[in-house]
XYZ file of C-alpha atoms in Angstrom:
583
model
C 101.536 103.747 129.037
C 99.166 105.561 126.159
C 98.983 103.738 122.767
C 101.410 104.861 120.152
C 98.855 107.785 117.881
C 98.273 105.897 114.533
C 100.076 108.296 111.853
C 97.724 109.275 108.889
C 98.289 108.515 105.167
C 98.999 111.808 103.240
C 95.502 113.275 101.179
C 95.389 112.470 97.487
C 94.573 115.104 95.044
C 94.332 114.806 91.389
C 95.409 117.727 89.010
C 96.740 117.773 85.825
C 96.471 114.346 84.900
C 98.615 112.935 87.365
C 98.012 111.963 91.388
C 99.404 113.698 93.890
C 100.435 113.414 98.098
C 99.942 115.841 100.383
C 100.926 116.160 103.297
C 99.865 119.147 105.870
C 101.559 120.630 108.403
C 101.311 118.621 111.732
C 98.136 119.782 114.030
C 100.324 120.718 117.361
C 102.995 122.171 115.133
C 103.670 125.850 113.745
C 101.683 126.814 110.340
C 104.592 128.010 108.083
C 103.901 129.965 104.895
C 106.480 127.625 102.627
C 105.952 124.450 101.386
C 108.313 121.560 99.651
C 107.411 119.951 96.512
C 109.836 116.666 95.620
C 110.696 116.735 92.640
C 111.303 112.543 91.932
C 113.977 110.526 90.546
C 112.918 108.431 87.805
C 113.148 104.026 87.097
C 114.679 101.826 89.502
C 116.018 104.993 92.425
C 112.444 106.409 92.248
C 111.004 102.848 93.455
C 113.840 102.143 95.593
C 113.591 106.059 97.039
C 109.370 105.998 97.404
C 109.208 105.383 101.243
C 112.048 108.046 102.230
C 110.031 110.860 100.242
C 107.148 109.527 102.711
C 109.195 109.827 105.813
C 110.998 113.192 104.933
C 107.361 114.290 104.403
C 106.520 113.088 107.114
C 109.107 114.552 109.342
C 108.596 118.352 107.601
C 105.055 117.675 109.253
C 106.050 118.099 112.103
C 107.932 121.206 111.809
C 104.919 123.104 110.406
C 105.809 122.271 106.746
C 103.498 121.330 104.345
C 104.344 119.435 100.941
C 103.784 117.458 97.896
C 104.833 114.522 95.861
C 103.295 113.191 92.395
C 103.831 111.432 89.430
C 105.257 112.747 85.921
C 103.064 111.969 83.220
C 103.342 108.025 81.853
C 104.645 106.947 85.444
C 103.424 105.692 88.657
C 99.106 106.122 88.629
C 100.067 109.140 86.466
C 97.628 109.048 83.006
C 99.932 108.524 79.646
C 99.744 111.695 77.717
C 99.159 111.630 74.078
C 102.716 111.882 73.058
C 105.769 113.100 74.351
C 106.412 115.271 71.285
C 107.252 117.911 73.910
C 110.509 115.449 75.356
C 111.031 116.746 78.962
C 108.748 119.633 78.758
C 106.035 117.225 79.647
C 107.548 116.071 82.873
C 108.708 119.434 83.678
C 104.822 121.190 82.864
C 103.571 118.671 85.506
C 106.482 120.359 87.850
C 104.993 123.908 87.274
C 101.352 122.562 87.990
C 101.939 120.828 91.365
C 103.701 124.393 92.639
C 100.622 126.266 91.093
C 98.689 123.665 93.499
C 100.030 124.617 96.765
C 100.802 128.385 95.483
C 96.479 128.118 95.245
C 96.313 126.166 98.375
C 98.037 129.886 100.520
C 101.379 128.595 100.356
C 103.319 131.486 99.266
C 107.041 130.457 99.681
C 107.718 127.249 98.047
C 111.053 125.163 98.224
C 112.151 122.009 96.136
C 113.463 118.519 96.937
C 114.489 117.275 94.008
C 116.646 114.123 93.600
C 118.612 112.042 90.979
C 117.018 113.541 87.468
C 114.713 115.268 89.281
C 116.905 118.245 89.581
C 117.550 118.575 86.196
C 113.900 118.960 85.515
C 113.634 121.384 88.733
C 116.487 123.314 87.206
C 114.455 123.296 83.446
C 110.925 124.913 85.470
C 112.388 127.089 87.755
C 112.194 130.346 85.823
C 107.746 128.901 85.695
C 107.760 128.652 89.298
C 107.292 131.975 91.319
C 108.707 132.663 94.827
C 111.086 129.502 94.925
C 113.256 130.247 97.903
C 115.591 126.973 97.660
C 116.511 123.603 95.817
C 117.840 120.926 97.563
C 119.551 119.443 94.897
C 120.127 114.975 95.858
C 122.453 112.804 93.736
C 121.279 115.554 91.018
C 121.995 114.086 87.114
C 124.748 116.753 86.046
C 125.429 115.407 82.726
C 122.306 113.553 81.234
C 125.190 111.562 78.687
C 126.678 110.195 81.569
C 123.403 109.364 83.374
C 122.541 107.320 80.852
C 125.736 105.046 80.259
C 125.156 104.684 83.893
C 121.220 103.647 83.444
C 122.293 101.364 80.512
C 125.169 99.524 82.409
C 122.307 99.619 85.744
C 119.647 97.538 83.420
C 122.598 94.745 82.555
C 123.045 94.436 86.255
C 119.585 94.214 87.297
C 118.702 92.014 83.988
C 121.360 89.207 85.136
C 120.083 89.740 89.055
C 116.559 88.911 87.700
C 117.980 86.063 85.663
C 116.443 88.013 82.077
C 116.977 85.264 79.078
C 118.805 87.813 76.731
C 116.133 87.370 73.889
C 114.046 89.101 76.361
C 115.788 91.610 77.440
C 115.088 95.475 75.977
C 117.870 96.684 73.926
C 116.155 99.221 71.945
C 116.007 102.618 73.841
C 116.555 103.625 77.541
C 114.788 101.130 80.174
C 115.524 99.667 83.799
C 113.483 97.200 85.737
C 110.577 96.963 83.833
C 110.558 100.785 82.759
C 111.083 101.963 79.173
C 111.751 106.250 79.044
C 110.020 107.800 76.205
C 112.415 108.468 73.352
C 111.734 111.805 73.468
C 112.505 112.402 77.155
C 115.789 110.167 76.485
C 116.978 112.761 73.995
C 116.358 115.642 75.662
C 118.221 114.132 78.634
C 121.276 113.656 76.371
C 121.925 117.464 76.016
C 121.577 117.843 79.846
C 124.701 119.636 81.124
C 123.808 121.400 84.891
C 126.948 122.420 85.172
C 126.204 124.658 82.265
C 122.555 126.855 83.256
C 122.868 130.122 82.352
C 121.977 131.968 85.022
C 120.561 131.624 88.865
C 117.593 129.471 89.527
C 117.076 130.100 93.353
C 118.725 132.309 96.202
C 119.746 128.995 98.590
C 120.764 125.233 97.443
C 121.582 122.506 99.316
C 123.651 120.031 96.640
C 124.477 117.105 98.462
C 126.288 115.286 95.946
C 126.573 111.370 95.275
C 129.903 110.031 96.445
C 132.644 110.510 94.591
C 130.133 112.801 92.297
C 132.307 113.531 89.125
C 131.669 117.398 88.371
C 129.319 118.281 91.855
C 132.323 120.855 93.262
C 132.411 122.961 89.758
C 128.661 122.539 89.849
C 128.577 124.076 93.002
C 131.043 126.796 92.359
C 128.720 127.681 88.953
C 125.528 128.309 91.338
C 127.898 130.764 93.544
C 128.828 132.518 90.699
C 125.151 133.863 90.258
C 125.276 134.747 93.391
C 123.309 131.521 95.186
C 124.054 130.488 98.585
C 124.959 127.042 98.602
C 125.635 124.367 101.209
C 127.150 121.393 100.271
C 127.091 117.680 101.564
C 127.597 114.204 100.691
C 124.550 112.155 100.159
C 125.986 109.355 102.319
C 123.854 105.921 102.407
C 123.082 106.430 98.895
C 123.875 103.594 96.986
C 122.451 101.420 99.986
C 119.025 103.542 99.527
C 118.641 103.450 95.559
C 120.032 100.056 94.802
C 117.364 97.951 95.731
C 113.095 98.472 97.009
C 113.974 95.573 98.596
C 116.706 96.053 101.053
C 116.721 99.889 100.559
C 117.555 101.912 104.134
C 116.488 105.307 105.046
C 119.227 107.287 105.811
C 118.291 109.183 109.064
C 121.073 111.591 109.271
C 120.389 112.780 105.506
C 116.317 113.113 106.116
C 117.264 115.164 110.005
C 119.858 117.186 107.109
C 117.387 118.029 104.330
C 114.588 118.650 107.094
C 117.040 121.045 109.123
C 118.294 123.035 106.014
C 114.060 123.504 105.037
C 113.497 124.732 108.392
C 115.740 127.522 107.623
C 113.845 128.664 105.073
C 110.410 128.395 106.737
C 108.641 131.870 106.835
C 105.722 131.431 109.618
C 102.568 132.235 109.727
C 100.538 134.689 112.347
C 97.139 132.974 113.439
C 95.635 136.102 111.644
C 97.305 135.186 108.696
C 96.183 131.266 108.662
C 93.759 130.681 105.787
C 90.660 128.802 107.106
C 89.724 124.891 106.598
C 91.313 122.516 104.596
C 94.402 123.819 102.248
C 93.533 120.804 100.042
C 90.380 119.956 98.041
C 90.405 115.909 98.559
C 91.041 114.089 95.409
C 88.487 113.451 92.522
C 88.630 110.382 90.257
C 91.309 110.732 87.148
C 89.727 109.777 84.384
C 90.919 107.126 81.413
C 89.797 106.066 78.486
C 88.372 102.710 79.798
C 88.678 102.964 83.526
C 88.462 105.604 86.459
C 90.744 105.863 88.880
C 89.795 107.071 92.702
C 93.058 107.660 94.959
C 92.058 107.408 98.523
C 92.961 106.919 101.987
C 91.018 103.901 104.095
C 91.363 101.766 107.202
C 92.046 103.135 110.783
C 92.604 106.959 111.176
C 92.634 106.502 107.583
C 96.563 105.159 107.685
C 96.275 103.360 104.416
C 96.636 104.560 101.170
C 95.689 103.272 97.769
C 94.090 103.755 94.324
C 90.696 102.325 93.586
C 90.230 101.889 89.851
C 86.762 101.245 87.922
C 85.207 100.435 84.587
C 83.389 102.761 83.013
C 80.845 100.485 81.823
C 79.509 97.417 83.091
C 80.769 95.475 85.622
C 81.426 92.254 84.517
C 83.200 90.120 87.241
C 84.008 89.901 91.251
C 86.406 92.992 92.630
C 90.488 92.378 92.842
C 92.233 92.791 95.901
C 95.748 93.743 94.142
C 98.368 93.497 96.700
C 101.889 94.949 96.691
C 104.937 92.315 96.382
C 107.983 93.308 99.075
C 108.640 96.726 99.784
C 107.518 98.082 96.171
C 104.875 100.780 96.033
C 101.706 100.293 94.466
C 102.150 100.665 91.139
C 104.496 97.797 91.370
C 107.587 96.298 89.441
C 108.005 97.934 85.962
C 104.533 99.732 86.752
C 103.094 96.114 86.395
C 99.864 96.867 88.358
C 98.967 99.998 87.635
C 98.596 98.423 84.021
C 97.335 95.587 85.329
C 94.279 97.473 87.121
C 93.325 99.580 83.897
C 93.395 96.593 81.476
C 91.165 94.928 84.198
C 88.707 97.755 83.924
C 88.549 98.094 80.590
C 86.917 94.266 80.656
C 84.444 95.525 83.173
C 86.554 94.639 86.634
C 86.872 96.579 89.164
C 90.389 96.457 91.502
C 92.052 98.078 94.303
C 95.791 98.197 94.508
C 97.224 100.125 97.637
C 100.304 100.419 99.914
C 100.556 97.838 102.929
C 101.692 99.624 105.916
C 104.692 100.787 106.472
C 105.609 100.383 102.356
C 106.142 103.560 100.108
C 103.666 105.976 100.831
C 100.913 104.110 103.989
C 103.032 104.263 107.316
C 103.896 102.240 109.678
C 100.630 100.726 111.911
C 101.236 101.372 115.758
C 103.054 99.227 117.976
C 103.614 97.245 114.484
C 106.885 95.765 114.482
C 109.504 97.247 111.551
C 109.546 94.553 109.106
C 106.360 93.761 108.230
C 107.486 91.169 105.506
C 105.825 87.547 106.121
C 104.153 89.482 109.471
C 100.734 88.721 110.270
C 100.138 92.286 110.963
C 99.550 92.807 107.445
C 96.755 90.690 107.147
C 95.145 93.261 108.701
C 95.738 95.382 106.003
C 94.279 93.429 103.880
C 91.046 92.758 106.087
C 90.235 96.301 105.998
C 90.848 96.678 102.319
C 88.100 94.076 101.336
C 86.518 96.462 104.547
C 86.534 99.160 101.809
C 85.112 97.573 98.951
C 82.774 95.383 100.877
C 81.315 99.681 101.808
C 80.997 100.430 98.351
C 78.995 96.652 97.483
C 81.755 95.427 95.415
C 81.946 92.222 97.008
C 82.646 89.148 96.188
C 86.398 89.815 95.858
C 89.429 87.839 94.964
C 93.396 88.300 96.669
C 95.521 88.743 93.759
C 99.522 88.890 94.532
C 102.997 88.431 93.943
C 106.133 86.706 95.967
C 105.439 87.939 99.066
C 102.014 89.870 98.104
C 100.742 86.069 96.759
C 101.882 84.642 100.452
C 99.616 87.459 101.928
C 96.502 86.705 99.532
C 96.836 82.684 100.144
C 96.669 83.391 104.005
C 94.329 86.317 103.479
C 91.846 83.581 101.962
C 91.606 81.093 104.146
C 91.180 83.889 107.092
C 88.651 86.102 105.397
C 85.259 84.442 104.018
C 84.744 87.642 101.656
C 87.680 86.409 99.545
C 86.658 84.163 97.205
C 89.125 83.198 95.257
C 92.866 83.343 94.360
C 96.072 84.324 92.019
C 99.429 84.031 93.019
C 102.072 84.358 91.505
C 105.994 83.432 91.957
C 104.814 83.229 96.039
C 108.184 81.997 98.173
C 105.991 80.179 100.641
C 102.913 79.764 101.585
C 103.524 79.443 105.412
C 105.969 81.072 107.023
C 107.081 80.444 111.113
C 107.099 83.559 112.987
C 109.748 82.454 115.025
C 111.805 83.191 111.847
C 112.567 86.681 111.011
C 112.992 87.691 107.300
C 116.277 88.171 105.951
C 116.154 89.500 101.694
C 119.887 88.774 101.692
C 119.847 85.181 102.775
C 116.716 83.943 100.861
C 117.801 80.932 98.194
C 117.664 81.198 94.702
C 116.777 77.184 93.206
C 119.100 74.557 92.829
C 118.715 75.146 88.943
C 119.377 79.148 89.350
C 122.515 78.655 90.930
C 123.248 76.209 88.119
C 123.005 78.499 85.739
C 125.066 81.468 87.688
C 127.951 79.837 88.955
C 129.799 79.248 85.975
C 128.959 82.688 84.493
C 132.093 84.892 83.549
C 130.423 87.845 85.803
C 129.430 86.294 88.398
C 133.442 84.667 88.561
C 134.128 87.956 88.324
C 132.039 89.441 91.296
C 133.337 86.655 93.688
C 137.433 87.381 92.724
C 136.462 91.212 92.910
C 134.870 90.482 96.091
C 131.720 91.786 95.000
C 129.889 88.221 96.424
C 129.800 87.537 100.151
C 131.003 83.869 99.565
C 130.497 82.522 102.724
C 126.821 83.954 102.312
C 126.273 83.002 98.672
C 127.485 78.908 99.939
C 124.834 78.829 103.033
C 121.998 79.671 100.205
C 123.234 77.081 97.594
C 123.439 74.474 100.849
C 119.903 75.708 101.294
C 118.795 75.089 98.167
C 120.484 71.693 97.790
C 118.449 70.243 101.582
C 115.281 71.480 99.583
C 116.062 69.395 96.857
C 117.127 66.264 99.170
C 113.887 66.770 101.056
C 111.678 67.193 98.043
C 113.274 63.835 96.700
C 112.625 62.282 100.214
C 109.064 63.278 100.681
C 108.587 62.615 97.347
C 109.262 59.101 96.493
C 109.213 57.797 99.976
C 106.911 60.418 102.044
C 110.103 60.961 104.524
C 110.497 64.363 105.817
C 113.821 65.346 105.616
C 113.387 69.162 106.452
C 110.663 71.807 106.556
C 108.006 69.359 108.028
C 105.943 71.959 109.609
C 105.760 74.116 106.317
C 104.984 70.920 104.616
C 101.873 69.645 106.752
C 100.469 73.892 107.212
C 100.850 74.448 103.443
C 98.674 70.808 102.249
C 96.445 72.516 104.954
C 95.685 75.443 103.392
C 95.367 74.126 100.263
C 92.739 71.159 101.751
C 90.542 73.960 103.178
C 91.086 75.952 100.190
C 89.264 72.846 98.290
C 86.261 72.383 101.005
C 85.864 75.637 101.523
C 85.205 75.438 96.877
C 87.596 78.858 96.404
C 89.237 78.507 92.953
C 93.106 79.152 92.736
C 95.348 80.225 89.609
C 99.330 79.730 90.570
C 101.595 81.233 88.287
C 105.224 80.031 88.584
C 108.172 81.288 86.981
C 110.852 78.629 85.262
C 113.545 78.420 87.939
C 111.747 80.096 90.277
C 112.403 79.246 94.027
C 109.078 79.233 94.598
C 108.250 76.755 92.243
C 111.327 75.016 93.736
C 109.603 74.899 97.579
C 105.866 74.227 96.166
C 108.002 70.809 94.480
C 108.805 69.723 97.947
C 105.563 69.055 99.092
C 103.368 68.258 96.106
C 103.658 67.559 92.563
C 102.302 69.412 89.643
C 101.340 68.106 86.311
C 100.442 71.300 84.694
C 98.115 72.732 84.289
C 96.681 70.558 87.666
C 97.803 70.519 91.081
C 96.186 66.760 91.473
C 93.919 65.754 94.261
C 92.855 69.668 93.824
C 90.718 70.296 91.769
C 89.906 73.663 92.627
C 93.411 74.370 91.521
C 94.923 75.335 88.558
C 98.407 76.120 88.115
C 100.736 77.609 85.249
C 104.255 77.754 84.480
C 106.061 80.263 82.460
C 108.405 79.709 80.178
C 111.375 83.035 80.160
C 109.921 84.666 81.908
C 111.577 86.480 85.419
C 110.640 86.838 89.272
C 108.887 90.066 88.723
C 107.152 89.375 85.813
C 109.000 91.804 83.804
C 108.684 90.484 79.986
C 105.073 91.806 78.374
C 104.221 87.958 77.964
C 104.507 86.952 81.273
C 102.282 90.233 82.209
C 99.675 89.342 79.807
C 98.810 85.901 81.344
C 98.864 87.768 84.813
C 96.424 89.716 83.403
C 94.692 86.668 81.990
C 94.108 84.426 84.821
C 93.205 87.706 87.165
C 90.059 88.348 84.643
C 89.591 84.291 84.420
C 89.371 84.333 88.366
C 87.135 87.235 88.900
C 84.682 85.905 86.107
C 84.534 82.134 87.414
C 84.050 83.667 90.858
């Protein structure tokens, strides 16, 4: 039986001060004259659906259809524009520029797959996109006012879930998941009503509305009134896809429906009319004030996608390998990693941020398990990232990560001698039993966090409405109490009640760091479950870990697990700069 073939990552391309990912037609497929352009949503919805768009692009490629997905100005890996005085036009212009990239590459027909706010951007820019054959409207934002109200409600849910204190929540403007929408953009969105567009924007439309979405039938009728062919359906699995990037589930039926619809619109070029050579030129650097960023593919068969960020001035420290957290894309929660990388470059520190295999824009490693968090397979990704840094003569390197990325940074530092420093933020654990399946829904909070949540009115209300699984919550609370008992027995009497292997293996790992003279910086938000876990193993006398002079510990009061507040992000950047300089 032959080994499974490794899928390569999409080809990065730079245009209009942003970064796009071009997925060409599969080599063994037919070459269509039609290409797909993705118009993404914004905020938490964009983070949660990043992998969804990559899977769609791969399936379209197998059908001979090329595609391009990209970041709007001021989001993801794009540069920040000088201002947003033009409002939504700023993002619409980037959509038109992306369409120009495909047309210049020889694709004469265009289909846009637009989700959420991306649907409104597409309708606003449609008249400036020649040869627009069709638009797939996925859970489109029909009313701007309604959308902004929904974002405000979602933001409260997210802030509550993350345990962000009231004084650290963003209360002005529109913000969610650590991202703030420019006021000018929000002002234009507030005026939107897609049910009142003045004329036809495409001959063919696919409308997949949210389950029960108000106004969807009226919108479809409005489009038909212009003579457009409109196929209607329901975006089944929408909530499971967009509510949380950690637990996001790809709705395979919806992927198939979109691909089938796009195939019905494609036109195929005869071999004599196909352009010779590559249709898209590989990306050059994206230039900022203090940095240059090169989007790239690396690893076996160019399977991993990332961004190498280098200072324009002199390098002053080790190169930082910035590892992703959970299934967040490499730009990070609330764009934390992108902003940190650029700050590092301004201070002379180069960095590489990337998506691990089967996360966001990097396809799965052939033969690897579907669930990759806390699996040894991700250490292969880190090793290939360090290989790239070494090929550029940019060693030594330090490993930086948050949550599961912090675990990966710790384990990789133990095994790769080229990593000479460690910054770990809110690691859930430093040791994972390979026989234990990872289930994000069963991860407990700290006992202190349960104490805060259980007596809150909104928690009780959600429990009474059936929105909280009482059995699962009780099991998680039981685990938290057991860990508390374990800590007391371990610290006071050196007796082990549970988690013996975790305690022993973690201490052995820190002993190795000490022996190898590798400095480590541990950063914890107060009340984080990771802090609870390490206290089961070590006493912490901030800013020290007694017995380990190579380890510095920071406890951040008021920060959440994702480092959403600005002051926690500043400390995070400072610790990376300090570690890069030390190494």
